[in-house]
C-alpha cells in the first residue's frame, strides 16, 4: 500500500511539473537588444554527429554569437570536420587540446579552456551531438532576460531509432527525474538544482563568481554540479 501511494505521489508531481513546464516555442521572445552569446562545445571523437550538430549551431538565427569548439584529444576525423566547418562559418572558433593536465577530467577541462576564450555575456554549454533549432538562442535569451535568470537549462528532444531504446530511455529518464525532483528546483528552502548537459545557459557574471569550472575539475556530472554551484 505504501509503495502504491508513493508511486501515485510521484506521478502527481510529474503531472504538475509537466503542467508548469514553459514551452519556449510559444513564449514571447522579442528582444530590444542582443547580448553576445558564447557557445562552448567539448568534443572527443564525435565524428558521427559532429557536422550536423555544428552546422545547426552555426546557422542559428541570432546576430551576435560565437561557437567555441574544443577538440579534446580526438583520434577520429573530428579535427578534419571542424577544419572544414571553420572554412564555411566565421562564427566558429576551434581550440585543440593535446594533453590533459593533472587533477582535471577531460570534459571539465575542455569547458574551462573554452571559458577562458569566451567573450559572450551569456555562455551556453552543449554537447557535440545536439541539433539546435534556428530560433532557440533568441528564445532562450529572451526568456532569461524577461525573468532575470542567471541560469537556464533545457531538456533535449530525443530521437530514438531502436525499439529497445524507445522503451528504455523514457523509463531511465523517469527514474532520474524521481531522484532529482525537479519540481523542487527554485525553492529557496531546498538544495535541489537541475542542469542538463545538452543545454546549460549561464551568465558570464555568474560563472565568474564561482570561479568558472575549477570547482568541478574532477566532477563527472558537470551539468548537475554546475547547477548546484549556481
PDB file of C-alpha atoms in Angstrom:
ATOM      1  CA  UNK A   1       0.000   0.000   0.000  1.00  0.00           C
ATOM      2  CA  UNK A   2       2.797   2.406   0.911  1.00  0.00           C
ATOM      3  CA  UNK A   3       4.571   1.712  -2.388  1.00  0.00           C
ATOM      4  CA  UNK A   4       1.406   2.390  -4.363  1.00  0.00           C
ATOM      5  CA  UNK A   5       0.834   5.684  -2.557  1.00  0.00           C
ATOM      6  CA  UNK A   6       4.444   6.702  -3.166  1.00  0.00           C
ATOM      7  CA  UNK A   7       4.107   5.964  -6.873  1.00  0.00           C
ATOM      8  CA  UNK A   8       0.888   7.975  -7.054  1.00  0.00           C
ATOM      9  CA  UNK A   9       2.592  10.878  -5.292  1.00  0.00           C
ATOM     10  CA  UNK A  10       5.458  10.932  -7.777  1.00  0.00           C
ATOM     11  CA  UNK A  11       3.104  10.600 -10.745  1.00  0.00           C
ATOM     12  CA  UNK A  12       1.133  13.571  -9.446  1.00  0.00           C
ATOM     13  CA  UNK A  13       4.342  15.581  -9.068  1.00  0.00           C
ATOM     14  CA  UNK A  14       5.402  14.692 -12.610  1.00  0.00           C
ATOM     15  CA  UNK A  15       1.993  15.759 -13.929  1.00  0.00           C
ATOM     16  CA  UNK A  16       2.274  19.040 -12.003  1.00  0.00           C
ATOM     17  CA  UNK A  17       5.764  19.592 -13.393  1.00  0.00           C
ATOM     18  CA  UNK A  18       4.527  18.977 -16.934  1.00  0.00           C
ATOM     19  CA  UNK A  19       1.674  21.465 -16.477  1.00  0.00           C
ATOM     20  CA  UNK A  20       4.076  24.191 -15.380  1.00  0.00           C
ATOM     21  CA  UNK A  21       6.768  23.493 -17.969  1.00  0.00           C
ATOM     22  CA  UNK A  22       7.381  26.525 -20.171  1.00  0.00           C
ATOM     23  CA  UNK A  23       7.367  25.990 -23.934  1.00  0.00           C
ATOM     24  CA  UNK A  24       9.892  28.443 -25.349  1.00  0.00           C
ATOM     25  CA  UNK A  25       8.489  27.972 -28.847  1.00  0.00           C
ATOM     26  CA  UNK A  26       5.192  29.542 -27.758  1.00  0.00           C
ATOM     27  CA  UNK A  27       6.585  32.219 -25.427  1.00  0.00           C
ATOM     28  CA  UNK A  28       7.199  35.844 -26.320  1.00  0.00           C
ATOM     29  CA  UNK A  29      10.805  36.131 -27.499  1.00  0.00           C
ATOM     30  CA  UNK A  30      11.111  39.738 -28.644  1.00  0.00           C
ATOM     31  CA  UNK A  31      14.481  41.261 -27.761  1.00  0.00           C
ATOM     32  CA  UNK A  32      15.196  45.015 -27.525  1.00  0.00           C
ATOM     33  CA  UNK A  33      18.918  44.228 -27.858  1.00  0.00           C
ATOM     34  CA  UNK A  34      21.025  41.162 -28.487  1.00  0.00           C
ATOM     35  CA  UNK A  35      23.699  40.335 -25.902  1.00  0.00           C
ATOM     36  CA  UNK A  36      26.631  38.321 -27.188  1.00  0.00           C
ATOM     37  CA  UNK A  37      26.480  34.551 -26.669  1.00  0.00           C
ATOM     38  CA  UNK A  38      29.429  32.170 -26.474  1.00  0.00           C
ATOM     39  CA  UNK A  39      28.529  28.530 -27.146  1.00  0.00           C
ATOM     40  CA  UNK A  40      31.093  26.052 -25.845  1.00  0.00           C
ATOM     41  CA  UNK A  41      31.123  22.545 -27.313  1.00  0.00           C
ATOM     42  CA  UNK A  42      33.539  19.950 -25.873  1.00  0.00           C
ATOM     43  CA  UNK A  43      34.450  17.344 -28.490  1.00  0.00           C
ATOM     44  CA  UNK A  44      36.096  13.952 -28.140  1.00  0.00           C
ATOM     45  CA  UNK A  45      35.751  11.525 -31.062  1.00  0.00           C
ATOM     46  CA  UNK A  46      32.366  12.838 -32.204  1.00  0.00           C
ATOM     47  CA  UNK A  47      32.687  12.379 -35.975  1.00  0.00           C
ATOM     48  CA  UNK A  48      29.350  10.570 -36.310  1.00  0.00           C
ATOM     49  CA  UNK A  49      27.124  13.533 -35.393  1.00  0.00           C
ATOM     50  CA  UNK A  50      29.563  16.437 -35.318  1.00  0.00           C
ATOM     51  CA  UNK A  51      28.955  18.026 -38.720  1.00  0.00           C
ATOM     52  CA  UNK A  52      25.164  18.018 -38.446  1.00  0.00           C
ATOM     53  CA  UNK A  53      25.191  19.338 -34.887  1.00  0.00           C
ATOM     54  CA  UNK A  54      27.750  22.079 -35.512  1.00  0.00           C
ATOM     55  CA  UNK A  55      26.055  23.168 -38.732  1.00  0.00           C
ATOM     56  CA  UNK A  56      22.770  23.614 -36.880  1.00  0.00           C
ATOM     57  CA  UNK A  57      24.538  25.786 -34.308  1.00  0.00           C
ATOM     58  CA  UNK A  58      26.314  27.889 -36.917  1.00  0.00           C
ATOM     59  CA  UNK A  59      23.019  28.532 -38.716  1.00  0.00           C
ATOM     60  CA  UNK A  60      21.283  29.897 -35.610  1.00  0.00           C
ATOM     61  CA  UNK A  61      19.083  32.927 -36.284  1.00  0.00           C
ATOM     62  CA  UNK A  62      20.821  35.232 -33.812  1.00  0.00           C
ATOM     63  CA  UNK A  63      23.007  38.232 -34.692  1.00  0.00           C
ATOM     64  CA  UNK A  64      25.771  38.105 -32.054  1.00  0.00           C
ATOM     65  CA  UNK A  65      27.193  34.722 -31.150  1.00  0.00           C
ATOM     66  CA  UNK A  66      30.372  32.704 -31.325  1.00  0.00           C
ATOM     67  CA  UNK A  67      30.910  28.968 -31.167  1.00  0.00           C
ATOM     68  CA  UNK A  68      33.987  27.636 -29.411  1.00  0.00           C
ATOM     69  CA  UNK A  69      34.580  24.018 -30.374  1.00  0.00           C
ATOM     70  CA  UNK A  70      37.108  22.432 -28.023  1.00  0.00           C
ATOM     71  CA  UNK A  71      38.655  19.395 -29.688  1.00  0.00           C
ATOM     72  CA  UNK A  72      39.861  17.355 -26.731  1.00  0.00           C
ATOM     73  CA  UNK A  73      42.429  14.783 -27.915  1.00  0.00           C
ATOM     74  CA  UNK A  74      40.184  13.287 -30.606  1.00  0.00           C
ATOM     75  CA  UNK A  75      41.672  10.391 -32.583  1.00  0.00           C
ATOM     76  CA  UNK A  76      38.962  10.160 -35.251  1.00  0.00           C
ATOM     77  CA  UNK A  77      38.067  12.620 -38.031  1.00  0.00           C
ATOM     78  CA  UNK A  78      36.690  15.291 -35.695  1.00  0.00           C
ATOM     79  CA  UNK A  79      39.593  17.677 -36.416  1.00  0.00           C
ATOM     80  CA  UNK A  80      39.098  17.377 -40.186  1.00  0.00           C
ATOM     81  CA  UNK A  81      35.371  18.018 -39.862  1.00  0.00           C
ATOM     82  CA  UNK A  82      35.970  21.075 -37.682  1.00  0.00           C
ATOM     83  CA  UNK A  83      38.525  22.473 -40.123  1.00  0.00           C
ATOM     84  CA  UNK A  84      36.045  22.113 -42.967  1.00  0.00           C
ATOM     85  CA  UNK A  85      33.278  23.769 -40.952  1.00  0.00           C
ATOM     86  CA  UNK A  86      35.573  26.597 -39.891  1.00  0.00           C
ATOM     87  CA  UNK A  87      36.133  27.495 -43.534  1.00  0.00           C
ATOM     88  CA  UNK A  88      32.350  27.771 -44.014  1.00  0.00           C
ATOM     89  CA  UNK A  89      31.345  29.608 -40.843  1.00  0.00           C
ATOM     90  CA  UNK A  90      33.094  32.682 -39.442  1.00  0.00           C
ATOM     91  CA  UNK A  91      31.351  32.275 -36.081  1.00  0.00           C
ATOM     92  CA  UNK A  92      33.238  29.032 -35.386  1.00  0.00           C
ATOM     93  CA  UNK A  93      36.474  29.007 -33.401  1.00  0.00           C
ATOM     94  CA  UNK A  94      38.383  25.791 -32.741  1.00  0.00           C
ATOM     95  CA  UNK A  95      40.605  25.096 -29.747  1.00  0.00           C
ATOM     96  CA  UNK A  96      42.737  21.964 -29.694  1.00  0.00           C
ATOM     97  CA  UNK A  97      43.779  20.149 -26.532  1.00  0.00           C
ATOM     98  CA  UNK A  98      46.615  17.646 -26.850  1.00  0.00           C
ATOM     99  CA  UNK A  99      47.284  16.872 -23.184  1.00  0.00           C
ATOM    100  CA  UNK A 100      45.119  16.585 -20.081  1.00  0.00           C
ATOM    101  CA  UNK A 101      46.658  18.250 -17.018  1.00  0.00           C
ATOM    102  CA  UNK A 102      46.607  16.578 -13.628  1.00  0.00           C
ATOM    103  CA  UNK A 103      43.565  16.934 -11.385  1.00  0.00           C
ATOM    104  CA  UNK A 104      41.132  17.510 -14.254  1.00  0.00           C
ATOM    105  CA  UNK A 105      38.639  15.361 -16.122  1.00  0.00           C
ATOM    106  CA  UNK A 106      38.632  15.703 -19.882  1.00  0.00           C
ATOM    107  CA  UNK A 107      35.239  17.343 -20.279  1.00  0.00           C
ATOM    108  CA  UNK A 108      35.506  19.834 -17.433  1.00  0.00           C
ATOM    109  CA  UNK A 109      38.979  20.820 -18.617  1.00  0.00           C
ATOM    110  CA  UNK A 110      37.633  21.362 -22.147  1.00  0.00           C
ATOM    111  CA  UNK A 111      34.830  23.535 -20.766  1.00  0.00           C
ATOM    112  CA  UNK A 112      37.332  25.531 -18.716  1.00  0.00           C
ATOM    113  CA  UNK A 113      39.557  26.172 -21.753  1.00  0.00           C
ATOM    114  CA  UNK A 114      36.529  27.274 -23.746  1.00  0.00           C
ATOM    115  CA  UNK A 115      35.507  29.674 -20.988  1.00  0.00           C
ATOM    116  CA  UNK A 116      38.968  31.222 -20.931  1.00  0.00           C
ATOM    117  CA  UNK A 117      38.468  32.273 -24.567  1.00  0.00           C
ATOM    118  CA  UNK A 118      34.765  33.185 -24.412  1.00  0.00           C
ATOM    119  CA  UNK A 119      33.726  36.806 -24.971  1.00  0.00           C
ATOM    120  CA  UNK A 120      29.962  36.422 -24.534  1.00  0.00           C
ATOM    121  CA  UNK A 121      27.732  37.884 -21.842  1.00  0.00           C
ATOM    122  CA  UNK A 122      25.883  34.565 -21.857  1.00  0.00           C
ATOM    123  CA  UNK A 123      27.582  31.167 -22.017  1.00  0.00           C
ATOM    124  CA  UNK A 124      25.859  28.089 -23.408  1.00  0.00           C
ATOM    125  CA  UNK A 125      27.330  24.658 -22.731  1.00  0.00           C
ATOM    126  CA  UNK A 126      26.131  21.925 -25.055  1.00  0.00           C
ATOM    127  CA  UNK A 127      27.168  18.542 -26.439  1.00  0.00           C
ATOM    128  CA  UNK A 128      28.554  17.713 -29.861  1.00  0.00           C
ATOM    129  CA  UNK A 129      25.537  15.612 -30.868  1.00  0.00           C
ATOM    130  CA  UNK A 130      22.788  18.157 -30.117  1.00  0.00           C
ATOM    131  CA  UNK A 131      20.824  19.692 -33.004  1.00  0.00           C
ATOM    132  CA  UNK A 132      19.719  23.298 -32.370  1.00  0.00           C
ATOM    133  CA  UNK A 133      16.569  24.828 -33.840  1.00  0.00           C
ATOM    134  CA  UNK A 134      17.316  28.156 -35.604  1.00  0.00           C
ATOM    135  CA  UNK A 135      15.289  30.283 -33.154  1.00  0.00           C
ATOM    136  CA  UNK A 136      16.443  28.612 -29.940  1.00  0.00           C
ATOM    137  CA  UNK A 137      19.140  31.121 -28.999  1.00  0.00           C
ATOM    138  CA  UNK A 138      16.808  34.085 -29.303  1.00  0.00           C
ATOM    139  CA  UNK A 139      14.009  32.330 -27.434  1.00  0.00           C
ATOM    140  CA  UNK A 140      16.278  31.264 -24.570  1.00  0.00           C
ATOM    141  CA  UNK A 141      17.965  34.639 -24.087  1.00  0.00           C
ATOM    142  CA  UNK A 142      14.659  36.489 -24.277  1.00  0.00           C
ATOM    143  CA  UNK A 143      13.216  34.227 -21.585  1.00  0.00           C
ATOM    144  CA  UNK A 144      16.243  34.699 -19.331  1.00  0.00           C
ATOM    145  CA  UNK A 145      16.156  38.477 -19.686  1.00  0.00           C
ATOM    146  CA  UNK A 146      12.413  38.652 -19.131  1.00  0.00           C
ATOM    147  CA  UNK A 147      12.624  36.613 -15.918  1.00  0.00           C
ATOM    148  CA  UNK A 148      16.047  37.945 -14.820  1.00  0.00           C
ATOM    149  CA  UNK A 149      17.609  34.477 -14.722  1.00  0.00           C
ATOM    150  CA  UNK A 150      21.285  33.682 -14.262  1.00  0.00           C
ATOM    151  CA  UNK A 151      20.847  30.046 -15.358  1.00  0.00           C
ATOM    152  CA  UNK A 152      18.524  28.257 -17.775  1.00  0.00           C
ATOM    153  CA  UNK A 153      18.628  24.568 -18.655  1.00  0.00           C
ATOM    154  CA  UNK A 154      16.576  22.849 -21.348  1.00  0.00           C
ATOM    155  CA  UNK A 155      15.917  19.141 -21.980  1.00  0.00           C
ATOM    156  CA  UNK A 156      16.551  17.835 -25.497  1.00  0.00           C
ATOM    157  CA  UNK A 157      14.012  16.068 -27.672  1.00  0.00           C
ATOM    158  CA  UNK A 158      15.393  12.551 -28.014  1.00  0.00           C
ATOM    159  CA  UNK A 159      15.415  10.890 -31.436  1.00  0.00           C
ATOM    160  CA  UNK A 160      15.414   7.162 -30.664  1.00  0.00           C
ATOM    161  CA  UNK A 161      15.574   4.792 -33.619  1.00  0.00           C
ATOM    162  CA  UNK A 162      15.798   1.406 -31.899  1.00  0.00           C
ATOM    163  CA  UNK A 163      12.759  -0.216 -30.275  1.00  0.00           C
ATOM    164  CA  UNK A 164      14.675  -1.112 -27.107  1.00  0.00           C
ATOM    165  CA  UNK A 165      15.875   2.471 -26.624  1.00  0.00           C
ATOM    166  CA  UNK A 166      12.355   3.818 -27.163  1.00  0.00           C
ATOM    167  CA  UNK A 167      11.257   1.690 -24.221  1.00  0.00           C
ATOM    168  CA  UNK A 168      14.341   2.010 -22.034  1.00  0.00           C
ATOM    169  CA  UNK A 169      15.139   5.739 -22.251  1.00  0.00           C
ATOM    170  CA  UNK A 170      11.743   7.038 -21.021  1.00  0.00           C
ATOM    171  CA  UNK A 171      11.990   4.647 -18.076  1.00  0.00           C
ATOM    172  CA  UNK A 172      15.540   5.784 -17.313  1.00  0.00           C
ATOM    173  CA  UNK A 173      14.567   9.447 -17.544  1.00  0.00           C
ATOM    174  CA  UNK A 174      11.590   8.854 -15.265  1.00  0.00           C
ATOM    175  CA  UNK A 175      13.842   7.274 -12.622  1.00  0.00           C
ATOM    176  CA  UNK A 176      16.338  10.139 -12.948  1.00  0.00           C
ATOM    177  CA  UNK A 177      13.615  12.732 -12.520  1.00  0.00           C
ATOM    178  CA  UNK A 178      12.343  10.984  -9.421  1.00  0.00           C
ATOM    179  CA  UNK A 179      15.840  11.174  -7.957  1.00  0.00           C
ATOM    180  CA  UNK A 180      16.439  14.820  -8.936  1.00  0.00           C
ATOM    181  CA  UNK A 181      12.923  16.029  -8.009  1.00  0.00           C
ATOM    182  CA  UNK A 182      12.902  18.962 -10.439  1.00  0.00           C
ATOM    183  CA  UNK A 183       9.645  20.325  -9.029  1.00  0.00           C
ATOM    184  CA  UNK A 184      11.678  21.497  -6.026  1.00  0.00           C
ATOM    185  CA  UNK A 185      14.106  23.495  -8.144  1.00  0.00           C
ATOM    186  CA  UNK A 186      13.760  27.195  -7.399  1.00  0.00           C
ATOM    187  CA  UNK A 187      12.537  26.612  -3.861  1.00  0.00           C
ATOM    188  CA  UNK A 188      14.919  28.516  -1.594  1.00  0.00           C
ATOM    189  CA  UNK A 189      14.177  26.097   1.257  1.00  0.00           C
ATOM    190  CA  UNK A 190      15.613  23.078  -0.604  1.00  0.00           C
ATOM    191  CA  UNK A 191      19.082  22.375  -2.069  1.00  0.00           C
ATOM    192  CA  UNK A 192      17.701  20.876  -5.289  1.00  0.00           C
ATOM    193  CA  UNK A 193      19.119  22.051  -8.619  1.00  0.00           C
ATOM    194  CA  UNK A 194      18.894  20.837 -12.195  1.00  0.00           C
ATOM    195  CA  UNK A 195      21.356  21.060 -15.054  1.00  0.00           C
ATOM    196  CA  UNK A 196      21.221  19.274 -18.408  1.00  0.00           C
ATOM    197  CA  UNK A 197      24.360  18.889 -20.482  1.00  0.00           C
ATOM    198  CA  UNK A 198      22.541  19.338 -23.781  1.00  0.00           C
ATOM    199  CA  UNK A 199      21.733  22.966 -22.904  1.00  0.00           C
ATOM    200  CA  UNK A 200      23.070  24.859 -19.912  1.00  0.00           C
ATOM    201  CA  UNK A 201      22.958  28.638 -20.359  1.00  0.00           C
ATOM    202  CA  UNK A 202      24.617  30.769 -17.685  1.00  0.00           C
ATOM    203  CA  UNK A 203      25.521  34.435 -17.470  1.00  0.00           C
ATOM    204  CA  UNK A 204      29.235  35.175 -17.646  1.00  0.00           C
ATOM    205  CA  UNK A 205      28.858  37.140 -14.421  1.00  0.00           C
ATOM    206  CA  UNK A 206      27.568  34.110 -12.507  1.00  0.00           C
ATOM    207  CA  UNK A 207      30.324  31.878 -13.877  1.00  0.00           C
ATOM    208  CA  UNK A 208      32.971  34.406 -12.879  1.00  0.00           C
ATOM    209  CA  UNK A 209      31.639  34.498  -9.326  1.00  0.00           C
ATOM    210  CA  UNK A 210      32.001  30.715  -8.910  1.00  0.00           C
ATOM    211  CA  UNK A 211      35.458  30.565 -10.492  1.00  0.00           C
ATOM    212  CA  UNK A 212      34.409  29.056 -13.811  1.00  0.00           C
ATOM    213  CA  UNK A 213      34.832  25.238 -13.819  1.00  0.00           C
ATOM    214  CA  UNK A 214      37.682  24.966 -11.301  1.00  0.00           C
ATOM    215  CA  UNK A 215      35.431  23.656  -8.524  1.00  0.00           C
ATOM    216  CA  UNK A 216      34.128  20.965 -10.898  1.00  0.00           C
ATOM    217  CA  UNK A 217      37.517  19.809 -12.195  1.00  0.00           C
ATOM    218  CA  UNK A 218      37.020  16.199 -11.044  1.00  0.00           C
ATOM    219  CA  UNK A 219      33.223  16.102 -11.128  1.00  0.00           C
ATOM    220  CA  UNK A 220      31.971  13.520 -13.674  1.00  0.00           C
ATOM    221  CA  UNK A 221      28.462  15.043 -13.577  1.00  0.00           C
ATOM    222  CA  UNK A 222      29.457  18.580 -14.514  1.00  0.00           C
ATOM    223  CA  UNK A 223      25.985  19.701 -15.621  1.00  0.00           C
ATOM    224  CA  UNK A 224      24.376  18.946 -12.260  1.00  0.00           C
ATOM    225  CA  UNK A 225      27.455  20.151 -10.395  1.00  0.00           C
ATOM    226  CA  UNK A 226      27.295  23.487 -12.173  1.00  0.00           C
ATOM    227  CA  UNK A 227      23.610  23.885 -11.347  1.00  0.00           C
ATOM    228  CA  UNK A 228      24.294  23.245  -7.662  1.00  0.00           C
ATOM    229  CA  UNK A 229      27.077  25.842  -7.588  1.00  0.00           C
ATOM    230  CA  UNK A 230      24.769  28.433  -9.104  1.00  0.00           C
TER     231      UNK A 230
END
